[in-house]
Tab-separated table of C-alpha atoms in Angstrom:
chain	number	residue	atom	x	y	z
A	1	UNK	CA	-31.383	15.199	-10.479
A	2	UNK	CA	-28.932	17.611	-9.022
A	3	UNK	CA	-26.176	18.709	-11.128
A	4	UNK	CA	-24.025	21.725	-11.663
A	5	UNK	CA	-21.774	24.053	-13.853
A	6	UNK	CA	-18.379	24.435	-13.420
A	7	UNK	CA	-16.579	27.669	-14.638
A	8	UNK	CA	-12.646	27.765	-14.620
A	9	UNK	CA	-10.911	30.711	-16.072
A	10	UNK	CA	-14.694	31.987	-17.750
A	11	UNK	CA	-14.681	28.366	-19.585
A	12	UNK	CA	-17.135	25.321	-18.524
A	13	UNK	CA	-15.152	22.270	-17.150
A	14	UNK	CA	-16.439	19.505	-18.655
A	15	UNK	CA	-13.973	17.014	-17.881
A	16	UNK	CA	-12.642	14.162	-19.787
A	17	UNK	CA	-16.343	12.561	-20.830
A	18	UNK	CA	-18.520	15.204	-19.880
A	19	UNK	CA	-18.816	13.891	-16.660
A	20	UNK	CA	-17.198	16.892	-14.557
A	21	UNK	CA	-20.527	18.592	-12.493
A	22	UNK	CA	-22.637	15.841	-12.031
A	23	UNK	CA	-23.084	16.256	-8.145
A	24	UNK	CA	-25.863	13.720	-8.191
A	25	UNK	CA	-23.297	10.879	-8.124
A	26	UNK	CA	-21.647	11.852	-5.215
A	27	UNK	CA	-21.479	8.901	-2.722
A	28	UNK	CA	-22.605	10.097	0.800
A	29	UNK	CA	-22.125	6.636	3.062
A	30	UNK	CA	-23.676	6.957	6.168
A	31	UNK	CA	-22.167	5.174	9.198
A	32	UNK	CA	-24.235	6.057	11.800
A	33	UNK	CA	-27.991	8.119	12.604
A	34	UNK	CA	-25.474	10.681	14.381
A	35	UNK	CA	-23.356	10.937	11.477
A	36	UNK	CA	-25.953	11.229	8.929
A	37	UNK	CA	-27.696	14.696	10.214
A	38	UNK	CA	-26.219	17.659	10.568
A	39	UNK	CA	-26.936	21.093	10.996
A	40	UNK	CA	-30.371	19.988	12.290
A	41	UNK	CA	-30.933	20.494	8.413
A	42	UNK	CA	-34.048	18.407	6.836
A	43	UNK	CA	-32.930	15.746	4.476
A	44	UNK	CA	-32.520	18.574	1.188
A	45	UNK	CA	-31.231	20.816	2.524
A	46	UNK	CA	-28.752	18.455	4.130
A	47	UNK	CA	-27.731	17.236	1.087
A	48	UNK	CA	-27.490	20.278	-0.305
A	49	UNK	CA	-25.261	21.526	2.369
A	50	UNK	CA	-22.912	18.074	1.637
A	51	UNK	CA	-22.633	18.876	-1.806
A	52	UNK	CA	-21.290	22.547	-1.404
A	53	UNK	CA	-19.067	20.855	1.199
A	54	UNK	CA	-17.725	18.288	-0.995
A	55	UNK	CA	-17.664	20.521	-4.646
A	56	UNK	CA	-15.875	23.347	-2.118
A	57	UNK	CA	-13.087	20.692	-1.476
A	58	UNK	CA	-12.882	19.540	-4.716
A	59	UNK	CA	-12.767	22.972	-6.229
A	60	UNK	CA	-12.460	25.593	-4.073
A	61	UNK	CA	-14.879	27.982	-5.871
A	62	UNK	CA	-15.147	31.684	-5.188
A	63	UNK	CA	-19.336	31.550	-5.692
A	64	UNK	CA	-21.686	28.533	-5.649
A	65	UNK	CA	-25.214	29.729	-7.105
A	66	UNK	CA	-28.111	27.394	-5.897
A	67	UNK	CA	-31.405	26.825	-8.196
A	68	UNK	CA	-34.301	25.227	-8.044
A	69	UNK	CA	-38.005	25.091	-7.166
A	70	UNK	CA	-37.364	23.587	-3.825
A	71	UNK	CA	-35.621	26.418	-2.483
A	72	UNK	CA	-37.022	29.209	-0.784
A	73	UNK	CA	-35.533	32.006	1.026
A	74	UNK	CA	-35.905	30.042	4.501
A	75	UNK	CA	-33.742	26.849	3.360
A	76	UNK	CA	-31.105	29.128	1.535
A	77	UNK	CA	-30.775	30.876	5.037
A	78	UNK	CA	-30.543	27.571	7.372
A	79	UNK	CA	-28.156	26.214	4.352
A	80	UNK	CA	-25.655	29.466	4.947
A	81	UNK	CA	-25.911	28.886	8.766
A	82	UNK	CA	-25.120	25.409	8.695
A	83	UNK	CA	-21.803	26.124	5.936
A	84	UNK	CA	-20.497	28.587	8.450
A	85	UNK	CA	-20.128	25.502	11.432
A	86	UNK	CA	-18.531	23.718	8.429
A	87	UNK	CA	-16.306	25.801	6.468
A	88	UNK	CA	-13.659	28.052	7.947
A	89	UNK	CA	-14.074	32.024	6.703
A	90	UNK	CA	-11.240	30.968	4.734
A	91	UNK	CA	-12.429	28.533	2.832
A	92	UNK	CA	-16.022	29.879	2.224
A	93	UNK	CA	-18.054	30.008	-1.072
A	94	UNK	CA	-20.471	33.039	-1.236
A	95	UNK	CA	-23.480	30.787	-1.908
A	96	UNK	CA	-26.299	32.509	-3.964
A	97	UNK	CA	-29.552	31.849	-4.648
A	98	UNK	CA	-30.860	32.390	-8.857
A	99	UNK	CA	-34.578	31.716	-8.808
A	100	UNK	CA	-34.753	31.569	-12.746
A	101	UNK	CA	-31.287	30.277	-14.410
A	102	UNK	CA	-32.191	30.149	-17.688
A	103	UNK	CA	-30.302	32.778	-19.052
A	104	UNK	CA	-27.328	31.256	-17.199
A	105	UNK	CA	-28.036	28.205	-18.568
A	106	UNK	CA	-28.104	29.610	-22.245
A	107	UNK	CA	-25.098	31.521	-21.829
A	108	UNK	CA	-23.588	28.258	-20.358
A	109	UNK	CA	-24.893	26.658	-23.164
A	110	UNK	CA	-23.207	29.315	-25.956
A	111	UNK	CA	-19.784	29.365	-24.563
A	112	UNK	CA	-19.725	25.633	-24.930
A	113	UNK	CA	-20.781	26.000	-28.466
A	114	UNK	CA	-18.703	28.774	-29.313
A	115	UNK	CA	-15.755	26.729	-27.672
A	116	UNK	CA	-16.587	23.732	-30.338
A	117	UNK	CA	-15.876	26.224	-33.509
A	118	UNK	CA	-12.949	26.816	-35.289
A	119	UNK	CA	-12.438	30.443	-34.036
A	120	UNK	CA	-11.398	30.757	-30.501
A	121	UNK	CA	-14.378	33.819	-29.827
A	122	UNK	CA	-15.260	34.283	-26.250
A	123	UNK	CA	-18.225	35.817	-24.777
């Protein structure tokens, strides 16, 4: 399932129930066939492309790192062409491309923890 991290001020959102990043749940109604493609994108990277849209709305974030084993350096390219008929200069994510996150994840993963103590330490 997709998801994501959200850093604010070097902290990870997490919202009110832990909720905040879960991109998976965004609703993407489709009214028509025209509607539903664009880009000329296949149907991930599509939907990847709708979720930067919608997070960058929500958000507004300066970078958007993208992860997984279904990307390759051809679908990160057609993904960064189609954002640029989308999103004005002024308004664009740079949109990366992290092949292995786990140490992002870990250090994700401590700053939560280290949140959660007593002392206020920050990493």
């Amino acid at each position: 399932c997709p998801g994501s991290g959200i850093i604010i001020n070097g902290k990870v959102l997490g919202g009110v129930s832990n909720f905040a990043g879960e991109v998976g749940n965004l609703p993407y109604y489709v009214i028509n066939q025209k509607e539903r493609k664009i880009g000329g994108l296949n149907e991930f990277a599509e939907g990847v492309l709708r979720t930067i849209m919608s997070v960058n709305c929500l958000i507004n974030p300066r970078t958007i790192v993208l992860s997984g084993y279904q990307f390759d350096d051809a679908v990160i390219s057609q993904i960064k062409d189609a954002a640029k008929k989308y999103i004005s200069d002024l308004h664009m994510p740079i949109i990366e491309y992290e092949k292995d996150i786990h140490e992002s994840y870990v250090n994700g993963l401590t700053s939560i923890a280290l949140e959660q103590l007593t002392y206020n330490f920050n990493i």
